[in-house]
Amino acid sequence: MSDDRQEQGPLTTDGQPNYRMGAVARMTGLSPHTIRVWERRYGALQPDRSPGGDRLYTDAEVQRLRLLQQLKSAGHAIGTVANLPTAELERILVTSRARAQPVGAAMASPQYTQALALDAARERFLSAVIVLDTLAADRILAQLVGTLELHQLIHGFLVPLFVEIGDSWAQGRLDAAQEHAASAILRNQLAMLLRLYPGPSGSRCVVVGTPRGEWHEFGALLVALVAGSHGWRVVYLGPNLPAGEIATAARRVQADKVLLSWVCAEPKDTLEELARLRAQLPAATALLVGGHQAQIPERLPQGITRVHDLAELEQQLALD
């Protein structure tokens, strides 16, 4: 009898954990899977546990889930609102409802519909990665690669996906195995896609990779694809290469540019590594460094260019 009461309704009062997962799912309209994903991936909630290990939720947490569900239905990406205070969620929901007519018109647009579809695809991909269902994650990515225009794939799906994976890994919502699985899937698909943009014979060449100590290659993979799509011949070296190896490769292929992604590597060692690389590269070879949430100072050693975002990189590649 006590188990039924725990499943279906309040156990305690005064802000204590009242509800088990099944009751919360019925009260919010969310599936248990979605609730778990929102907790683990986005840190939206931190429920207590019963002595037997079951999740237990307070009234406030149930209300928070209802707010998140309503905001998601209104078109807000869960990743952008999951960590906001509950009072801020309420404010955003009120604002969204006050603007319901303009929002409704925008929701009818093909761009808005596609944005929602890509958000849903990212959620499915990351949900598959979390449970290490690599076959499902690979199918999702392969379908998008085969159906989206390259610009839509890069800016509508891959860039937000890389940012979310990087943030989730840095904040402990993805463990090393999950991050490596995602990396392997993305590397394989993007490598196949990159072969569609070999660069014309005699085209200018870029070398792409990450410096010693930087194992996160999402940014580098994306940079390689962008460079290839702009007609550059791309030599992709992968992650964690010492300065001497990068310089040797750049000289061997007579690279016009070396493009490096820096996300989490230790700042002092990486700056020293970049300075060594700059000293070993030919003077005519440009060295550009960028990366999401990287610890890159605005002022780098002489001869090294800081690239702030993908749009800035695309401008430079298009102009040269």
Tab-separated table of C-alpha atoms in Angstrom:
chain	number	residue	atom	x	y	z
A	1	MET	CA	0.000	0.000	0.000
A	2	SER	CA	2.785	2.440	0.876
A	3	ASP	CA	4.464	1.805	-2.486
A	4	ASP	CA	1.231	2.747	-4.286
A	5	ARG	CA	0.937	5.973	-2.325
A	6	GLN	CA	4.558	6.821	-3.117
A	7	GLU	CA	3.969	6.226	-6.809
A	8	GLN	CA	0.724	8.106	-7.079
A	9	GLY	CA	0.838	11.044	-4.733
A	10	PRO	CA	2.343	13.022	-1.900
A	11	LEU	CA	4.387	11.340	0.775
A	12	THR	CA	5.428	14.383	2.740
A	13	THR	CA	4.823	18.113	2.872
A	14	ASP	CA	6.731	21.364	3.400
A	15	GLY	CA	8.896	21.135	0.319
A	16	GLN	CA	10.050	17.579	0.903
A	17	PRO	CA	10.320	14.998	-1.942
A	18	ASN	CA	6.751	13.907	-2.619
A	19	TYR	CA	6.552	12.026	-5.924
A	20	ARG	CA	8.149	9.097	-7.681
A	21	MET	CA	8.994	9.097	-11.380
A	22	GLY	CA	5.752	7.520	-12.604
A	23	ALA	CA	3.616	10.117	-10.859
A	24	VAL	CA	5.789	12.963	-12.158
A	25	ALA	CA	5.541	11.630	-15.707
A	26	ARG	CA	1.731	11.570	-15.498
A	27	MET	CA	1.562	15.034	-13.909
A	28	THR	CA	3.835	16.718	-16.462
A	29	GLY	CA	3.102	14.769	-19.652
A	30	LEU	CA	6.808	14.030	-20.026
A	31	SER	CA	8.143	10.525	-20.480
A	32	PRO	CA	10.436	9.123	-17.774
A	33	HIS	CA	13.165	8.923	-20.433
A	34	THR	CA	12.844	12.649	-21.232
A	35	ILE	CA	12.926	13.578	-17.541
A	36	ARG	CA	16.082	11.534	-17.008
A	37	VAL	CA	17.745	13.057	-20.074
A	38	TRP	CA	16.884	16.584	-18.956
A	39	GLU	CA	18.368	15.842	-15.554
A	40	ARG	CA	21.534	14.148	-16.742
A	41	ARG	CA	22.336	16.102	-19.882
A	42	TYR	CA	21.136	19.552	-18.920
A	43	GLY	CA	21.186	19.488	-15.123
A	44	ALA	CA	17.601	20.780	-15.069
A	45	LEU	CA	16.854	19.058	-11.737
A	46	GLN	CA	18.651	17.281	-8.934
A	47	PRO	CA	16.028	15.027	-7.339
A	48	ASP	CA	16.525	13.229	-4.060
A	49	ARG	CA	16.643	9.449	-3.875
A	50	SER	CA	14.666	7.019	-1.762
A	51	PRO	CA	16.555	4.436	0.338
A	52	GLY	CA	15.964	2.046	-2.573
A	53	GLY	CA	17.495	4.434	-5.104
A	54	ASP	CA	14.293	5.721	-6.751
A	55	ARG	CA	14.079	9.362	-7.731
A	56	LEU	CA	11.839	11.504	-5.505
A	57	TYR	CA	10.592	14.929	-6.615
A	58	THR	CA	9.232	17.932	-4.747
A	59	ASP	CA	6.205	19.989	-5.764
A	60	ALA	CA	8.578	22.744	-6.874
A	61	GLU	CA	10.455	20.328	-9.132
A	62	VAL	CA	7.220	19.104	-10.706
A	63	GLN	CA	6.249	22.706	-11.400
A	64	ARG	CA	9.692	23.362	-12.879
A	65	LEU	CA	9.295	20.420	-15.255
A	66	ARG	CA	5.885	21.742	-16.313
A	67	LEU	CA	7.438	25.141	-17.069
A	68	LEU	CA	10.239	23.557	-19.099
A	69	GLN	CA	7.741	21.471	-21.051
A	70	GLN	CA	5.627	24.563	-21.806
A	71	LEU	CA	8.672	26.561	-22.919
A	72	LYS	CA	9.847	23.721	-25.145
A	73	SER	CA	6.388	23.536	-26.709
A	74	ALA	CA	6.592	27.300	-27.302
A	75	GLY	CA	9.763	26.807	-29.341
A	76	HIS	CA	12.542	27.335	-26.785
A	77	ALA	CA	15.459	24.903	-27.062
A	78	ILE	CA	15.694	22.951	-23.824
A	79	GLY	CA	19.460	23.484	-23.695
A	80	THR	CA	18.999	27.251	-23.465
A	81	VAL	CA	16.480	27.265	-20.598
A	82	ALA	CA	17.166	24.141	-18.530
A	83	ASN	CA	19.571	25.812	-16.097
A	84	LEU	CA	17.669	29.075	-15.632
A	85	PRO	CA	16.088	29.864	-12.247
A	86	THR	CA	12.420	28.949	-11.985
A	87	ALA	CA	11.438	32.604	-11.654
A	88	GLU	CA	13.175	33.329	-14.944
A	89	LEU	CA	11.369	30.421	-16.612
A	90	GLU	CA	8.067	31.888	-15.463
A	91	ARG	CA	9.030	35.317	-16.802
A	92	ILE	CA	10.011	33.903	-20.199
A	93	LEU	CA	6.771	31.921	-20.415
A	94	VAL	CA	4.679	35.007	-19.631
A	95	THR	CA	6.580	36.989	-22.270
A	96	SER	CA	6.126	34.215	-24.826
A	97	ARG	CA	2.390	34.083	-24.206
A	98	ALA	CA	2.105	37.866	-24.468
A	99	ARG	CA	3.706	37.637	-27.878
A	100	ALA	CA	1.689	34.607	-28.896
A	101	GLN	CA	0.402	36.099	-32.147
A	102	PRO	CA	3.801	37.107	-33.596
A	103	VAL	CA	5.305	33.875	-32.347
A	104	GLY	CA	2.472	31.918	-33.951
A	105	ALA	CA	3.185	33.581	-37.280
A	106	ALA	CA	6.884	32.833	-36.963
A	107	MET	CA	6.128	29.215	-36.085
A	108	ALA	CA	4.372	28.835	-39.415
A	109	SER	CA	7.557	29.699	-41.318
A	110	PRO	CA	9.651	26.939	-42.934
A	111	GLN	CA	12.746	28.262	-41.145
A	112	TYR	CA	11.106	27.878	-37.747
A	113	THR	CA	9.818	24.413	-38.597
A	114	GLN	CA	13.266	23.324	-39.721
A	115	ALA	CA	14.890	24.778	-36.590
A	116	LEU	CA	12.539	22.730	-34.421
A	117	ALA	CA	13.287	19.615	-36.482
A	118	LEU	CA	17.037	20.134	-36.059
A	119	ASP	CA	16.625	20.712	-32.315
A	120	ALA	CA	14.733	17.429	-32.110
A	121	ALA	CA	17.422	15.660	-34.143
A	122	ARG	CA	20.124	16.927	-31.774
A	123	GLU	CA	18.137	15.666	-28.795
A	124	ARG	CA	17.742	12.237	-30.415
A	125	PHE	CA	21.457	12.100	-31.273
A	126	LEU	CA	22.549	13.026	-27.748
A	127	SER	CA	20.002	10.708	-26.164
A	128	ALA	CA	21.460	7.850	-28.216
A	129	VAL	CA	25.003	8.863	-27.224
A	130	ILE	CA	24.074	8.938	-23.532
A	131	VAL	CA	22.978	5.280	-23.645
A	132	LEU	CA	25.882	4.475	-26.030
A	133	ASP	CA	23.527	3.401	-28.805
A	134	THR	CA	26.115	4.284	-31.433
A	135	LEU	CA	24.194	2.665	-34.280
A	136	ALA	CA	21.164	4.882	-33.661
A	137	ALA	CA	23.318	8.004	-33.298
A	138	ASP	CA	25.156	7.200	-36.515
A	139	ARG	CA	21.878	6.679	-38.409
A	140	ILE	CA	20.565	10.044	-37.224
A	141	LEU	CA	23.716	11.841	-38.344
A	142	ALA	CA	23.928	9.975	-41.649
A	143	GLN	CA	20.343	10.906	-42.506
A	144	LEU	CA	21.056	14.594	-41.864
A	145	VAL	CA	24.296	14.495	-43.857
A	146	GLY	CA	22.381	13.009	-46.762
A	147	THR	CA	19.438	15.413	-46.728
A	148	LEU	CA	20.583	18.862	-45.530
A	149	GLU	CA	22.351	21.538	-47.517
A	150	LEU	CA	25.908	21.949	-46.224
A	151	HIS	CA	25.263	25.387	-44.719
A	152	GLN	CA	22.191	24.078	-42.873
A	153	LEU	CA	24.097	21.021	-41.665
A	154	ILE	CA	26.978	23.107	-40.326
A	155	HIS	CA	25.160	26.043	-38.781
A	156	GLY	CA	21.786	24.495	-37.958
A	157	PHE	CA	22.960	21.154	-36.576
A	158	LEU	CA	26.704	20.660	-36.145
A	159	VAL	CA	27.702	23.952	-34.518
A	160	PRO	CA	24.975	23.791	-31.826
A	161	LEU	CA	25.695	20.083	-31.356
A	162	PHE	CA	29.428	20.633	-30.838
A	163	VAL	CA	28.730	23.451	-28.376
A	164	GLU	CA	26.273	21.301	-26.422
A	165	ILE	CA	28.593	18.298	-26.314
A	166	GLY	CA	31.509	20.467	-25.219
A	167	ASP	CA	29.464	22.161	-22.499
A	168	SER	CA	28.009	18.847	-21.324
A	169	TRP	CA	31.441	17.253	-21.105
A	170	ALA	CA	32.961	20.244	-19.283
A	171	GLN	CA	30.082	20.250	-16.766
A	172	GLY	CA	30.155	16.506	-16.184
A	173	ARG	CA	26.855	15.695	-17.901
A	174	LEU	CA	28.704	13.497	-20.405
A	175	ASP	CA	31.442	11.142	-19.283
A	176	ALA	CA	34.598	10.340	-21.236
A	177	ALA	CA	33.139	7.227	-22.884
A	178	GLN	CA	30.070	9.107	-24.127
A	179	GLU	CA	32.147	12.020	-25.424
A	180	HIS	CA	34.541	9.652	-27.203
A	181	ALA	CA	31.634	7.754	-28.760
A	182	ALA	CA	30.151	10.981	-30.105
A	183	SER	CA	33.566	12.022	-31.388
A	184	ALA	CA	34.072	8.752	-33.244
A	185	ILE	CA	30.648	8.936	-34.907
A	186	LEU	CA	31.138	12.551	-35.966
A	187	ARG	CA	34.689	11.940	-37.143
A	188	ASN	CA	33.616	9.069	-39.398
A	189	GLN	CA	30.674	10.916	-40.945
A	190	LEU	CA	32.519	14.195	-41.430
A	191	ALA	CA	35.533	12.440	-42.911
A	192	MET	CA	33.243	10.897	-45.518
A	193	LEU	CA	31.617	14.263	-46.144
A	194	LEU	CA	34.977	15.994	-46.430
A	195	ARG	CA	35.888	13.697	-49.313
A	196	LEU	CA	33.143	15.419	-51.315
A	197	TYR	CA	35.196	18.644	-51.153
A	198	PRO	CA	38.713	17.630	-52.184
A	199	GLY	CA	39.619	21.082	-53.516
A	200	PRO	CA	40.500	21.639	-57.160
A	201	SER	CA	43.896	20.601	-58.459
A	202	GLY	CA	46.492	23.169	-57.493
A	203	SER	CA	44.200	24.841	-54.939
A	204	ARG	CA	45.634	26.462	-51.851
A	205	CYS	CA	46.158	24.191	-48.872
A	206	VAL	CA	45.290	24.326	-45.180
A	207	VAL	CA	46.506	22.029	-42.425
A	208	VAL	CA	43.919	21.468	-39.666
A	209	GLY	CA	44.283	19.892	-36.234
A	210	THR	CA	44.721	20.590	-32.538
A	211	PRO	CA	47.904	21.373	-30.572
A	212	ARG	CA	49.599	19.078	-28.090
A	213	GLY	CA	47.388	18.493	-25.066
A	214	GLU	CA	44.125	19.254	-26.899
A	215	TRP	CA	42.155	16.055	-27.419
A	216	HIS	CA	38.809	17.591	-28.345
A	217	GLU	CA	38.628	17.617	-32.111
A	218	PHE	CA	35.025	18.654	-32.834
A	219	GLY	CA	36.094	22.182	-33.695
A	220	ALA	CA	38.919	20.960	-35.902
A	221	LEU	CA	36.608	18.608	-37.794
A	222	LEU	CA	34.186	21.434	-38.407
A	223	VAL	CA	36.955	23.792	-39.543
A	224	ALA	CA	38.215	21.156	-41.979
A	225	LEU	CA	34.751	20.799	-43.503
A	226	VAL	CA	34.255	24.562	-43.774
A	227	ALA	CA	37.649	25.014	-45.429
A	228	GLY	CA	36.931	22.225	-47.900
A	229	SER	CA	33.566	23.749	-48.772
A	230	HIS	CA	35.344	27.020	-49.607
A	231	GLY	CA	37.571	25.291	-52.161
A	232	TRP	CA	40.686	24.771	-50.043
A	233	ARG	CA	42.640	21.525	-50.116
A	234	VAL	CA	42.478	20.213	-46.559
A	235	VAL	CA	45.080	18.106	-44.782
A	236	TYR	CA	43.424	16.989	-41.558
A	237	LEU	CA	45.878	15.849	-38.876
A	238	GLY	CA	43.522	15.131	-35.992
A	239	PRO	CA	44.053	15.980	-32.312
A	240	ASN	CA	47.009	16.337	-29.927
A	241	LEU	CA	50.004	16.894	-32.187
A	242	PRO	CA	53.249	18.528	-31.039
A	243	ALA	CA	54.422	21.701	-32.743
A	244	GLY	CA	57.246	20.002	-34.614
A	245	GLU	CA	54.933	17.452	-36.241
A	246	ILE	CA	52.446	20.108	-37.332
A	247	ALA	CA	55.235	22.278	-38.747
A	248	THR	CA	56.738	19.351	-40.650
A	249	ALA	CA	53.376	18.486	-42.189
A	250	ALA	CA	52.733	22.116	-43.145
A	251	ARG	CA	56.096	22.422	-44.879
A	252	ARG	CA	55.652	19.089	-46.639
A	253	VAL	CA	52.343	20.105	-48.238
A	254	GLN	CA	53.340	23.776	-48.633
A	255	ALA	CA	50.361	24.882	-46.592
A	256	ASP	CA	49.170	28.462	-46.890
A	257	LYS	CA	47.475	28.296	-43.490
A	258	VAL	CA	47.530	26.182	-40.345
A	259	LEU	CA	44.159	26.174	-38.541
A	260	LEU	CA	44.125	24.891	-34.969
A	261	SER	CA	41.235	24.316	-32.562
A	262	TRP	CA	41.880	24.982	-28.859
A	263	VAL	CA	39.139	24.201	-26.349
A	264	CYS	CA	40.343	22.742	-23.059
A	265	ALA	CA	44.132	22.422	-23.245
A	266	GLU	CA	46.156	24.052	-20.460
A	267	PRO	CA	46.776	27.722	-21.372
A	268	LYS	CA	50.432	28.173	-20.404
A	269	ASP	CA	51.661	24.986	-22.103
A	270	THR	CA	49.508	25.618	-25.175
A	271	LEU	CA	50.786	29.169	-25.621
A	272	GLU	CA	54.338	27.873	-25.454
A	273	GLU	CA	53.442	25.170	-27.970
A	274	LEU	CA	51.928	27.744	-30.338
A	275	ALA	CA	55.009	29.934	-30.070
A	276	ARG	CA	57.216	26.959	-30.969
A	277	LEU	CA	54.997	26.157	-33.923
A	278	ARG	CA	55.065	29.739	-35.182
A	279	ALA	CA	58.867	29.723	-35.025
A	280	GLN	CA	59.071	26.504	-37.064
A	281	LEU	CA	56.559	27.456	-39.761
A	282	PRO	CA	57.594	29.323	-42.916
A	283	ALA	CA	56.985	33.045	-42.557
A	284	ALA	CA	54.419	32.957	-45.378
A	285	THR	CA	52.289	30.302	-43.645
A	286	ALA	CA	49.515	31.888	-41.569
A	287	LEU	CA	48.726	30.380	-38.162
A	288	LEU	CA	45.122	30.800	-36.962
A	289	VAL	CA	43.740	29.590	-33.623
A	290	GLY	CA	40.164	29.463	-32.353
A	291	GLY	CA	37.693	27.389	-30.390
A	292	HIS	CA	34.434	27.449	-28.464
A	293	GLN	CA	34.822	28.503	-24.790
A	294	ALA	CA	38.571	28.278	-25.270
A	295	GLN	CA	40.946	29.918	-22.831
A	296	ILE	CA	42.565	31.805	-25.703
A	297	PRO	CA	43.819	35.281	-24.806
A	298	GLU	CA	42.935	38.100	-27.150
A	299	ARG	CA	46.612	38.954	-27.598
A	300	LEU	CA	48.585	36.003	-28.873
A	301	PRO	CA	52.303	35.820	-29.686
A	302	GLN	CA	53.301	37.737	-32.800
A	303	GLY	CA	52.362	36.019	-36.041
A	304	ILE	CA	49.395	34.095	-34.588
A	305	THR	CA	45.823	35.197	-35.385
A	306	ARG	CA	42.922	34.688	-32.982
A	307	VAL	CA	39.714	33.639	-34.781
A	308	HIS	CA	36.655	34.386	-32.662
A	309	ASP	CA	34.011	32.318	-34.429
A	310	LEU	CA	33.198	30.296	-37.495
A	311	ALA	CA	31.747	33.265	-39.372
A	312	GLU	CA	35.039	35.138	-39.021
A	313	LEU	CA	36.965	32.107	-40.264
A	314	GLU	CA	34.664	31.733	-43.269
A	315	GLN	CA	35.228	35.384	-44.172
A	316	GLN	CA	38.990	34.900	-44.134
A	317	LEU	CA	38.838	31.703	-46.163
A	318	ALA	CA	36.512	33.287	-48.729
A	319	LEU	CA	38.706	36.366	-49.157
A	320	ASP	CA	42.046	34.561	-49.611
